[in-house]
Coordinates of C-alpha atoms in Angstrom, one line a residue:
X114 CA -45.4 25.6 38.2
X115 CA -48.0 23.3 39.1
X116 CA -51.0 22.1 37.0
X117 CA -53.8 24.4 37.3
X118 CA -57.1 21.9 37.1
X119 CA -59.6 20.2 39.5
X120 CA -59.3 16.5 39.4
X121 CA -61.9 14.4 40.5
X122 CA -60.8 11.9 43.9
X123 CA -62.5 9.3 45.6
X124 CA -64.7 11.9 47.2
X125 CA -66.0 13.2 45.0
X126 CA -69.8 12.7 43.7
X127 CA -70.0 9.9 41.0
X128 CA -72.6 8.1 39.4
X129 CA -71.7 4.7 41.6
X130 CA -69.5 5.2 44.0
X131 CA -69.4 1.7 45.4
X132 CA -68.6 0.3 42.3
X133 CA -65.8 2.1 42.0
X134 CA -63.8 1.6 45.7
X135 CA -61.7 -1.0 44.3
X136 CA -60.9 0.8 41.5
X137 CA -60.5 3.7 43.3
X138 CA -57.8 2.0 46.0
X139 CA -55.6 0.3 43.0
X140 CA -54.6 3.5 41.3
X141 CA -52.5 4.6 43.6
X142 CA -49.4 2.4 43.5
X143 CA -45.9 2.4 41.7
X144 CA -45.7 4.4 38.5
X145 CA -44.1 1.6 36.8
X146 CA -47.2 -0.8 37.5
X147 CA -50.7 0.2 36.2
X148 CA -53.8 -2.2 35.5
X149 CA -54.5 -0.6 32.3
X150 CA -50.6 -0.6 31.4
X151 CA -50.8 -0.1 27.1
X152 CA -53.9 -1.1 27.1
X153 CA -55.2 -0.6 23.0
X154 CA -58.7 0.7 22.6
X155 CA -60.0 -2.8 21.3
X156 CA -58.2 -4.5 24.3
X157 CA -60.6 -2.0 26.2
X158 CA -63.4 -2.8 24.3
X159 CA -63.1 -7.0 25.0
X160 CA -62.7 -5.5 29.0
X161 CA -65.9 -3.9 28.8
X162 CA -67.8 -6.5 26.3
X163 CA -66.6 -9.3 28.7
X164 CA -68.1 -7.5 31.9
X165 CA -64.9 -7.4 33.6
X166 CA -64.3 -3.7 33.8
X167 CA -67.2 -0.8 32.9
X168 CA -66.6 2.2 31.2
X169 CA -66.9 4.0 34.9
X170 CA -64.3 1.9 36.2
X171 CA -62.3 2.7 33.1
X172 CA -62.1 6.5 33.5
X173 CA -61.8 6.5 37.1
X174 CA -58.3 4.1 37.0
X175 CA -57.4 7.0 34.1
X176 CA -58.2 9.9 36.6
X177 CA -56.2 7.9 38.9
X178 CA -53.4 7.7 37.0
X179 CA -53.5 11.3 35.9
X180 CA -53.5 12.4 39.6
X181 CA -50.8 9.8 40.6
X182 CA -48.3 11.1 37.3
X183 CA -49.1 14.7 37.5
X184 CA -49.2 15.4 41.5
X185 CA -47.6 12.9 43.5
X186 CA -45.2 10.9 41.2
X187 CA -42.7 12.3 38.7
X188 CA -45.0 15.4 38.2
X189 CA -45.2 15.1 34.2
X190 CA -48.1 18.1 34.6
X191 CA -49.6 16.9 31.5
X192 CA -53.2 17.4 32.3
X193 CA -54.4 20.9 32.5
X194 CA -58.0 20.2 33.7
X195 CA -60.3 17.5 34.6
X196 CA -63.7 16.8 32.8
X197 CA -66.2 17.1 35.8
X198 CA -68.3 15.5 33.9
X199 CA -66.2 12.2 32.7
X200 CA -67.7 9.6 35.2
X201 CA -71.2 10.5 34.2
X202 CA -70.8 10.2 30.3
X203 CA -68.8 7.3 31.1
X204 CA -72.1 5.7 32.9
X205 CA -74.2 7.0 30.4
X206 CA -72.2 5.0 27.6
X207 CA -72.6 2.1 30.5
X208 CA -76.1 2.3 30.5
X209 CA -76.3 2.1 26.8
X210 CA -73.8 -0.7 26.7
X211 CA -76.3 -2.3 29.2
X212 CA -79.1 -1.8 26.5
X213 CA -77.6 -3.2 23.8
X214 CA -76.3 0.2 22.0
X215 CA -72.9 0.7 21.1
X216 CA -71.9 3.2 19.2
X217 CA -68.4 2.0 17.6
X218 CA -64.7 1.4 18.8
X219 CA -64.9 4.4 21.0
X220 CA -67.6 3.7 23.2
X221 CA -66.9 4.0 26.8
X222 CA -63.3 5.0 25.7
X223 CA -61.3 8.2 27.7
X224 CA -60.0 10.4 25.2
X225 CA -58.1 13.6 26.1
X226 CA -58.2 16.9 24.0
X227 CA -55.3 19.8 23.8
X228 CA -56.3 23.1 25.5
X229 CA -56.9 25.3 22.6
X230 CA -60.4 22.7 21.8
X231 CA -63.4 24.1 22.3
X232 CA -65.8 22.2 24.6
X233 CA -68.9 22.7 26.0
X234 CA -69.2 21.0 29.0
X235 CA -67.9 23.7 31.6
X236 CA -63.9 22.7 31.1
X237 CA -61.9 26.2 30.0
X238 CA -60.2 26.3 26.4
X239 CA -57.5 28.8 27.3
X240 CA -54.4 27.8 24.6
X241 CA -52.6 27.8 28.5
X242 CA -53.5 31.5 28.2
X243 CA -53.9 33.3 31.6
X244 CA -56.1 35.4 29.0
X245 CA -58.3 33.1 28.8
X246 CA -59.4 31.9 32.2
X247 CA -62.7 31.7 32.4
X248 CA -63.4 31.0 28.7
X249 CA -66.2 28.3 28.4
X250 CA -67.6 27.5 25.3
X251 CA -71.1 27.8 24.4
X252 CA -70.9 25.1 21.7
X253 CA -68.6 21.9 21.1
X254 CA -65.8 22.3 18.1
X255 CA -66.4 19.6 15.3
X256 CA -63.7 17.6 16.4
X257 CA -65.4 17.1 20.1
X258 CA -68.4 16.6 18.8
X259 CA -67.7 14.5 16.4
X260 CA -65.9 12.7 19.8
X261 CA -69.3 12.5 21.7
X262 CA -71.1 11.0 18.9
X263 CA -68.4 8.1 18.8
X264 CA -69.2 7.2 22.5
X265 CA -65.9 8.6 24.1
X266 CA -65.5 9.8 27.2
X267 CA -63.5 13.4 26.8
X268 CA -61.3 13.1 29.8
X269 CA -60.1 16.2 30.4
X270 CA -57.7 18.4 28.7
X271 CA -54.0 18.4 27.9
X272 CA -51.5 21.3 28.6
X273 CA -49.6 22.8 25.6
X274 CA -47.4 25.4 24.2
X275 CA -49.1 28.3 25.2
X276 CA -50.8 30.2 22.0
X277 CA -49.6 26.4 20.5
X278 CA -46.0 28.3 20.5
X279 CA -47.0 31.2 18.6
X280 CA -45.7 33.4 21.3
X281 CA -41.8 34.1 21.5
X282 CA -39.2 33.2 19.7
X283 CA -37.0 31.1 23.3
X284 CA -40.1 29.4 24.1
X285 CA -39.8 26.1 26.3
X286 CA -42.2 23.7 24.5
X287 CA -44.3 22.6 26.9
X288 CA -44.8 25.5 29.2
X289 CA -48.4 27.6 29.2
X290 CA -48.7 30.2 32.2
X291 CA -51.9 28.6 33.3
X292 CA -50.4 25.2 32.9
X293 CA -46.5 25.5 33.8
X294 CA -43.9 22.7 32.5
X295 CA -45.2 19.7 31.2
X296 CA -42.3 17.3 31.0
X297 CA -40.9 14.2 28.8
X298 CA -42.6 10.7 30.2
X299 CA -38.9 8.9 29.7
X300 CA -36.7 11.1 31.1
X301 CA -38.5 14.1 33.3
X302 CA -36.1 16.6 32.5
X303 CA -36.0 16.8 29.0
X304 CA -38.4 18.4 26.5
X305 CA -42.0 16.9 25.5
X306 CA -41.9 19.1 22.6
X307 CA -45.0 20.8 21.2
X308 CA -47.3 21.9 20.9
X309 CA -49.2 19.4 21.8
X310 CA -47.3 18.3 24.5
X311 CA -49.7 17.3 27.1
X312 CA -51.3 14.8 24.9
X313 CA -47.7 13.6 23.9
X314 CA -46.4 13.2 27.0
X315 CA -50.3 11.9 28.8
X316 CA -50.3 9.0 25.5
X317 CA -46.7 7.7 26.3
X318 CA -47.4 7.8 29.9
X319 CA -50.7 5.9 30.0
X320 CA -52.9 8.7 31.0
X321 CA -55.8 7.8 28.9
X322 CA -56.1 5.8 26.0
X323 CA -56.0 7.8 22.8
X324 CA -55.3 11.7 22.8
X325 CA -56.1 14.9 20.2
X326 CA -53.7 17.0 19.3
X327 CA -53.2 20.0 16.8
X328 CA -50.3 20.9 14.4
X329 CA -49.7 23.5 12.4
X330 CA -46.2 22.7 11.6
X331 CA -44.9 19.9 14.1
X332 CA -46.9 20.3 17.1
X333 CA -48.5 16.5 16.3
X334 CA -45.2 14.5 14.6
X335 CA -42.7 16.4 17.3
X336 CA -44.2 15.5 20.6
X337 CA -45.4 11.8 19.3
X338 CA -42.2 11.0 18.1
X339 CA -40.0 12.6 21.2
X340 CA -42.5 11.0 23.5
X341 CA -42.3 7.2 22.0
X342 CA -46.0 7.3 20.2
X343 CA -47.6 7.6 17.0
X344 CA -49.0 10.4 15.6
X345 CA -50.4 11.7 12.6
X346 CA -51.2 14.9 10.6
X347 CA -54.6 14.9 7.9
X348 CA -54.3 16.8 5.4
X349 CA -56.0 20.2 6.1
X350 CA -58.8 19.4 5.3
X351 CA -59.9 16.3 6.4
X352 CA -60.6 17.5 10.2
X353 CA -62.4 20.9 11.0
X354 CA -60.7 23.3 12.6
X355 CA -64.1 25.2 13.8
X356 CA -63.8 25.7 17.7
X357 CA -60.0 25.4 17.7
X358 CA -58.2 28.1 18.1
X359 CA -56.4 29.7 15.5
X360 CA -52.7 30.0 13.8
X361 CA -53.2 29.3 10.0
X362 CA -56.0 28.8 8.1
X363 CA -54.2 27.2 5.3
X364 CA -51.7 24.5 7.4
X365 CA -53.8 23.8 11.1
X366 CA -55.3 20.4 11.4
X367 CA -56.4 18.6 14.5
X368 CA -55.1 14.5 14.7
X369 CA -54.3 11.5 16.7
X370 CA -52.4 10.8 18.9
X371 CA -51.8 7.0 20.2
X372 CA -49.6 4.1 21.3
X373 CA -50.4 2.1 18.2
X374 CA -50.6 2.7 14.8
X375 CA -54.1 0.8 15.1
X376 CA -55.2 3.2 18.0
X377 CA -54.7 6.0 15.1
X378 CA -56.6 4.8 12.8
X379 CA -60.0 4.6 14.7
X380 CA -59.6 7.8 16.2
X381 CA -58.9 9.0 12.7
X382 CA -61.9 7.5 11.6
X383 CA -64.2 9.2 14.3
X384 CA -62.9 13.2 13.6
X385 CA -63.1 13.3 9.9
X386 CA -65.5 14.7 7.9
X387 CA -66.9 18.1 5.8
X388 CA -68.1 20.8 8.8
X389 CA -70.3 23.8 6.7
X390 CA -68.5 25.8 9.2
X391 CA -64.8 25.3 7.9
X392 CA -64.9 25.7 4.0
X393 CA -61.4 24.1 3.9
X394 CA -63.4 20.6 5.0
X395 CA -65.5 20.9 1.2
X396 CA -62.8 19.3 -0.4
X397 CA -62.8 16.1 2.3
X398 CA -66.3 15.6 0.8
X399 CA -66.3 11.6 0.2
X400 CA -62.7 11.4 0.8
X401 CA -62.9 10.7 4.7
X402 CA -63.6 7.7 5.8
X403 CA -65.4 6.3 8.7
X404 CA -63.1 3.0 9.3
X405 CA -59.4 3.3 8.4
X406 CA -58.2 0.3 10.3
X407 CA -59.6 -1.6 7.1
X408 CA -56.7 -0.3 5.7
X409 CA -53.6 -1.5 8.0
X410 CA -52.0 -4.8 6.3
X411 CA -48.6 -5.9 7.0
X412 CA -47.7 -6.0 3.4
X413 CA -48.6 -2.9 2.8
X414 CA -45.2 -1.8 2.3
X415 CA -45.0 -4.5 -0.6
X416 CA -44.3 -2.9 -3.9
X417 CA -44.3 0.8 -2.9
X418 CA -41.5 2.9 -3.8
X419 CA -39.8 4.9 -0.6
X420 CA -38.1 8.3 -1.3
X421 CA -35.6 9.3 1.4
X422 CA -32.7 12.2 1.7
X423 CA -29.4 11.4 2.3
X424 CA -28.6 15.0 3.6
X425 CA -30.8 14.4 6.9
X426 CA -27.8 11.9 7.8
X427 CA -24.8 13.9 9.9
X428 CA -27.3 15.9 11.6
X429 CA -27.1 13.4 15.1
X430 CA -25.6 10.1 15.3
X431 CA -29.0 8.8 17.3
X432 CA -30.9 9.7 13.7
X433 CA -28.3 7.8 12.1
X434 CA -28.8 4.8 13.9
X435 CA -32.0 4.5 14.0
X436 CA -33.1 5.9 10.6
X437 CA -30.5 3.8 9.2
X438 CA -31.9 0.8 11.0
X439 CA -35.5 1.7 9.7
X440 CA -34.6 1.7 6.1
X441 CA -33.2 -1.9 6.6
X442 CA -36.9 -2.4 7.7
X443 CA -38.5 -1.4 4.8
X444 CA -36.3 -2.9 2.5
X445 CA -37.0 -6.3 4.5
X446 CA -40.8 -5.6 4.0
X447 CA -40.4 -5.4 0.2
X448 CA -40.0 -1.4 -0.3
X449 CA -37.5 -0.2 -2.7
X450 CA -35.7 2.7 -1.5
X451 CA -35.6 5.7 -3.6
X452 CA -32.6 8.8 -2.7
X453 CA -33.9 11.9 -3.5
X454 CA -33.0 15.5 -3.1
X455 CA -35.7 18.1 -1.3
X456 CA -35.0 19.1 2.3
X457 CA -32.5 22.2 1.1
X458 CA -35.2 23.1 -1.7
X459 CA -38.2 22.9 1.2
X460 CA -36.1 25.0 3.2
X461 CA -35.8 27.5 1.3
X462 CA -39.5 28.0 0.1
X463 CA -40.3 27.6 3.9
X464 CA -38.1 30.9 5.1
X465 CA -41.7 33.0 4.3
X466 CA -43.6 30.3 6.2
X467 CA -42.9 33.0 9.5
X468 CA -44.6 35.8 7.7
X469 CA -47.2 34.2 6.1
X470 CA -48.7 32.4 9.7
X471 CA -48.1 35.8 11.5
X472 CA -50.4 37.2 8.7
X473 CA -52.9 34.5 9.8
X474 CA -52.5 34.0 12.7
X475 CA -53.8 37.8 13.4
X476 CA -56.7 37.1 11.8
X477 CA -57.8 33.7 13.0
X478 CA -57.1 34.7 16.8
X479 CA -59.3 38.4 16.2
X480 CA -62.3 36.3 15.3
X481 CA -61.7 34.0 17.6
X482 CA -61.1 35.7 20.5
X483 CA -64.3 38.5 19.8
X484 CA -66.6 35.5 20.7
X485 CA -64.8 34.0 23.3
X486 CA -65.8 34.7 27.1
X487 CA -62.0 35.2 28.2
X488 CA -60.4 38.6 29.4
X489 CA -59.6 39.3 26.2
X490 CA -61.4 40.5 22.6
X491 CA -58.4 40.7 20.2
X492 CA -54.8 40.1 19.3
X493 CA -54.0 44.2 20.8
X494 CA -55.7 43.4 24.2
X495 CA -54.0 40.2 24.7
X496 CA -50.7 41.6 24.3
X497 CA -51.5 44.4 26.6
X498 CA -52.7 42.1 29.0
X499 CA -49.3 40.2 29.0
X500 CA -47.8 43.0 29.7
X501 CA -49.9 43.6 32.9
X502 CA -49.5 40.3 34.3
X503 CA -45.5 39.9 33.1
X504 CA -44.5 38.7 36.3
X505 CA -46.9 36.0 35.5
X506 CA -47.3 35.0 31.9
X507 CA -43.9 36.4 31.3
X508 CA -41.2 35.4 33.8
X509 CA -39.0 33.2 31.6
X510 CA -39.5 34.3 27.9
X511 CA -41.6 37.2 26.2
X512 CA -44.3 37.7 23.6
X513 CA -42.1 38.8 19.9
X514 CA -44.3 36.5 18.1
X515 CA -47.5 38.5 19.3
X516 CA -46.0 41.9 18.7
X517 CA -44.8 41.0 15.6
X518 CA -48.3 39.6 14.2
X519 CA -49.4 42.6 15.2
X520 CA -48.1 44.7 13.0
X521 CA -49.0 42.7 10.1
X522 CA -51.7 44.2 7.6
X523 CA -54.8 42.0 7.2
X524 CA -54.7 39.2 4.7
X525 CA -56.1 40.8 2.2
X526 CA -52.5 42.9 1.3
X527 CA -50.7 42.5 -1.7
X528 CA -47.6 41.5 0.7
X529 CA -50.0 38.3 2.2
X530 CA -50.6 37.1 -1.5
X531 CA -47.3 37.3 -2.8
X532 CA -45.8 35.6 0.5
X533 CA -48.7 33.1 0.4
X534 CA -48.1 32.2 -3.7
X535 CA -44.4 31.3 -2.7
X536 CA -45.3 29.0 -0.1
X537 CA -47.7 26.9 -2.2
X538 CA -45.0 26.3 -4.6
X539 CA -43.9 23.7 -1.9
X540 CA -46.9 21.9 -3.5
X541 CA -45.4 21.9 -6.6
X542 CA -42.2 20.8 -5.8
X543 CA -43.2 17.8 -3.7
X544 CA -46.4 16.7 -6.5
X545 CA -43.1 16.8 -8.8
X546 CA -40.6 14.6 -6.9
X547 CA -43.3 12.5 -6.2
X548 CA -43.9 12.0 -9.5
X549 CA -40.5 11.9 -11.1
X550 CA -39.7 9.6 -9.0
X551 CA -42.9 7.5 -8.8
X552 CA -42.9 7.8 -5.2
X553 CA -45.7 6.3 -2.6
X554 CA -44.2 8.5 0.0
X555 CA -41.4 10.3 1.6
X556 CA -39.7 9.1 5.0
X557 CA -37.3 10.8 7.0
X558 CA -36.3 11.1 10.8
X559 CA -39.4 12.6 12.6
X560 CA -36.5 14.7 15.3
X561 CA -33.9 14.5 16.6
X562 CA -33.3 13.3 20.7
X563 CA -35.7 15.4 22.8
X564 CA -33.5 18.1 24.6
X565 CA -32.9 18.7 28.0
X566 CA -35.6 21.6 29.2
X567 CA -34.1 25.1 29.4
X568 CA -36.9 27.7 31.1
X569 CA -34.6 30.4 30.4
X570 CA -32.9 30.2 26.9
X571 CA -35.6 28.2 25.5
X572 CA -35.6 25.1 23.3
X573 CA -32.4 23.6 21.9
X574 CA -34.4 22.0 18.8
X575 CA -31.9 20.5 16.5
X576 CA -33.8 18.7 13.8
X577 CA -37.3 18.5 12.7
X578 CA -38.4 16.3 9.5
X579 CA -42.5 18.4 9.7
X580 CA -42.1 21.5 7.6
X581 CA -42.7 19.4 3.9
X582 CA -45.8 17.9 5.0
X583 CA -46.9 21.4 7.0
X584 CA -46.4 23.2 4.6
X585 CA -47.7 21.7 1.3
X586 CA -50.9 20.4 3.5
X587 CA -50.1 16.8 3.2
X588 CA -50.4 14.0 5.6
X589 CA -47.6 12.8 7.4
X590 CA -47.6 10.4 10.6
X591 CA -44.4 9.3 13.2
X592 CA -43.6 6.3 14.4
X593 CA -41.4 4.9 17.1
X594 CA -38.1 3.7 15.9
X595 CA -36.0 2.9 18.8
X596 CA -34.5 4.2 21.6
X597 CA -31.4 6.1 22.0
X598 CA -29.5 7.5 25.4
X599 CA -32.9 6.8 26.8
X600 CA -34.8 8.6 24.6
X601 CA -37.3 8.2 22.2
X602 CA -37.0 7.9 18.7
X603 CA -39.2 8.2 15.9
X604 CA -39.7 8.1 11.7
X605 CA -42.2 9.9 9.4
X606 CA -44.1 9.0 6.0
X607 CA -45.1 11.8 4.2
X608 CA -48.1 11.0 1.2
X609 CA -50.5 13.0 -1.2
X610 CA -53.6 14.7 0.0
X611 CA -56.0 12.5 1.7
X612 CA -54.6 9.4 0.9
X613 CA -54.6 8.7 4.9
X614 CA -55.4 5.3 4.1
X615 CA -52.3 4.3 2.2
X616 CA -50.3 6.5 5.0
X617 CA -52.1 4.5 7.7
X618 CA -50.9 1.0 5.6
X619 CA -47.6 1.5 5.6
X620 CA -47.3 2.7 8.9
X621 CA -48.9 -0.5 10.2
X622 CA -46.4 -2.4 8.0
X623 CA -43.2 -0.6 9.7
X624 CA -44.6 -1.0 13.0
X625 CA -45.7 -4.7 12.8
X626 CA -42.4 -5.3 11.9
X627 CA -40.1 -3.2 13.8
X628 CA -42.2 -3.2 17.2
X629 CA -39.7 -0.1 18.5
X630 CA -42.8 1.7 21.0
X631 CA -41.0 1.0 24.7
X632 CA -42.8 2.1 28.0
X633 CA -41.7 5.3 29.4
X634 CA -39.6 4.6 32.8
X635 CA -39.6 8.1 34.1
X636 CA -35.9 8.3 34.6
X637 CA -34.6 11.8 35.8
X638 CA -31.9 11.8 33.3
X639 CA -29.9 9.8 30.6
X640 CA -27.0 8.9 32.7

């Protein structure tokens, strides 16, 4: 199905419309060439400090792109809808460039933001929910807020999992019924992942500079990893969740997503922060910080002690080769490599992680969707909708995870606690490893090779290295480690709770010196 949004064309009313018909006229040739080709947000920044190129001119070779990817080249349907407003903020951060304001590394920068955001600036936050249509926020969430103060232009928004794949249990990740497919920027007809997997898939693909994201377990590290970027998880906590919508209280997060480790950082640095409005942001207080990138040394990895499990090997040679290759890395870069034993012990804690997000998730969406202006006021309706538009939001896979929510008491039942208690004592577990072993962090294979998309049966996800880090809370961020069958690649550090900075260092460290993030080519498949 195609992309449901209105994107803005050379026609169309902008704040300097001359200024932009050169602009306007390069973005239309060969995928493979673009002006703004892996452009970082500082190499932006010097574009825009030097005169060359404004912020205007900026976001309009980014719409370009976006139109040229998604609807007339290999159709990656990444974007769900355009920001009507992006060429006017952009001017407005112009003018104030012009005046001698700026406000920080994001001024004048395009940043897009997953569908299940809430903005207030006439785009729809659906979750790729038919249900939603017509569901305009009143008021910004933190995070976009927090991305307007910063000076960045919010693009438009990025197609996802619908209900962030909280629906059915044969989802294909990447496919919302207001959306359709998104698809994999290195080879079109395999998986993005999700759920984020318009802003995966928009990132790799230079469709803006820097994207959001949200995870609740994977929906960040997946689609960065299978999609050749970096991206990281906070701890819940750091970022507010108020104006997102809803799976679990106790593991969502919103996070970067970015080509560079660097490009993670700042973004990082602009969406963090206590919000009164999400009590789970109290314990950020004085813990986030403003500028990360202060942080990111290529020693970093000098010193600290690196706990990997051994039983992650065998799963797929393409994590053998490169995970194996990585460790050399770190080794190289003064590590010392630690085995350890978890992933069985995780796995086993993490069988009531199901029940305990179906628990939550009925509650988070109820409130959510009672203020929301969809067609839609609670978890019942929805389903019932579904059902009366099957032939729409239905046609490949169904809605189990919905019904099956549904029937869960609130979250105040004995059943919630008890399920809730055994999840946490993944906390205890990791806080013990970590210390027995006097480990600075944890590193694994972030996935396995993205799979090739299957509408019908649904994702063919063989390994995922997100469900420590998801469910414990802790921060984790991928990145690229190679390539393999034409496919991207990727490797995760897991550290304590808001210790982002140290995370942030020795990504920097294995990125520096590994230099594995390769340009998507948009093959059609890997042979």
């Amino acid at each position: 199905a195609a992309g449901a949004y209105t994107l803005m064309n050379a026609s169309c009313d902008t704040p300097d419309n001359k200024q932009n018909e050169s602009v306007e006229k390069s973005g239309a040739g060969d995928a493979m060439g673009f002006e703004l080709d892996e452009f970082t947000i500082e190499q932006l920044q010097e574009k825009m400090q030097n005169k060359e190129l404004t912020s205007v001119q900026i976001t309009q070779l980014y719409l370009n792109r976006i139109n040229q990817l998604d609807k007339t080249g290999p159709h990656l349907n990444a974007v769900i809808e355009i920001n009507k407003d992006a060429l006017s903020i952009a001017q407005s951060m112009d003018d104030e460039r012009k005046s001698g304001k700026t406000r920080g590394l994001l001024h004048g920068i395009p940043v897009l933001i997953k569908d299940n955001i809430n903005t207030a600036d006439g785009m729809m936050t659906t979750a790729g929910s038919l249900a939603l249509e017509g569901n305009i926020a009143a008021q910004d969430s933190f995070v976009a807020a927090k991305l307007r103060a910063a000076g960045a232009v919010i693009l438009g928004k990025t197609n996802l999992s619908e209900w962030a794949n909280f629906r059915s249990t044969r989802s294909s990740s990447g496919w919302s019924s207001r959306g359709g497919q998104t698809r994999n920027a290195y080879v079109t007809t395999h998986s993005p992942c999700g759920s984020s997997s318009g802003s995966g898939t928009a990132v790799a693909a230079n469709m803006c500079a820097v994207a959001i994201g949200t995870e609740t377990d994977g929906s960040i590290v997946c689609p960065s990893s299978i999609n050749g970027i970096v991206g990281l998880k906070p701890t819940v906590g750091l970022v507010s969740r108020a104006g997102i919508i809803p799976i679990s209280e106790t593991q969502d997060t919103a996070g970067p997503m970015a080509r560079t480790v660097r490009d993670a950082a700042i973004l990082l640095g602009a969406i963090a922060g206590a919000d009164p409005a999400d009590p789970y942001t109290q314990v950020s207080e004085n813990k986030a910080q403003v500028d990360y990138t202060q942080f990111l040394n290529t020693d970093a990895l000098k010193g600290k002690r690196i706990g990997y499990d051994k039983s992650v090997l065998g799963v797929h040679e393409g994590i053998d080769a490169t995970f194996g290759e990585a460790l050399k890395v770190l080794e190289q870069k003064g590590a010392t490599l630690v085995e350890i034993e978890f992933v069985n012990e995780i796995n086993k804690i993490s069988e009531v992680e199901y029940d305990v997000l179906m628990f939550e998730f009925k509650d988070g969406l109820n409130k959510y969707l009672a203020k929301a202006n969809g067609k839609v006021k609670s978890l019942a309706e929805l389903i019932e909708f579904n059902k009366s538009q099957a032939d729409k939001v239905m046609p490949y896979f169904g809605q189990e995870i919905l019904e099956a929510s549904e029937k869960k008491d609130s979250m105040e039942s004995a059943e919630y606690a008890t399920l809730l208690k055994k999840l946490q004592t993944s906390r205890t577990l990791l806080n013990k490893l970590m210390k027995d072993n006097t480990l600075d962090a944890i590193f694994g294979p972030s996935n396995a090779p993205a799979w090739a998309i299957d509408i019908v049966t649904g994702d063919h996800f063989l390994f995922g290295f997100s469900t420590a880090a998801a469910i414990t809370g802790y921060p984790t961020i991928t990145v690229p480690s190679g390539i393999w069958k034409q496919l991207p690649m990727g490797v995760t550090f897991v550290t304590q709770p808001f210790t982002e900075a140290e995370l942030l260092g020795m990504a920097y460290a294995y990125e520096q010196a590994s230099m594995k993030r390769a340009k998507p080519e948009f093959k059609l498949t890997v042979f």
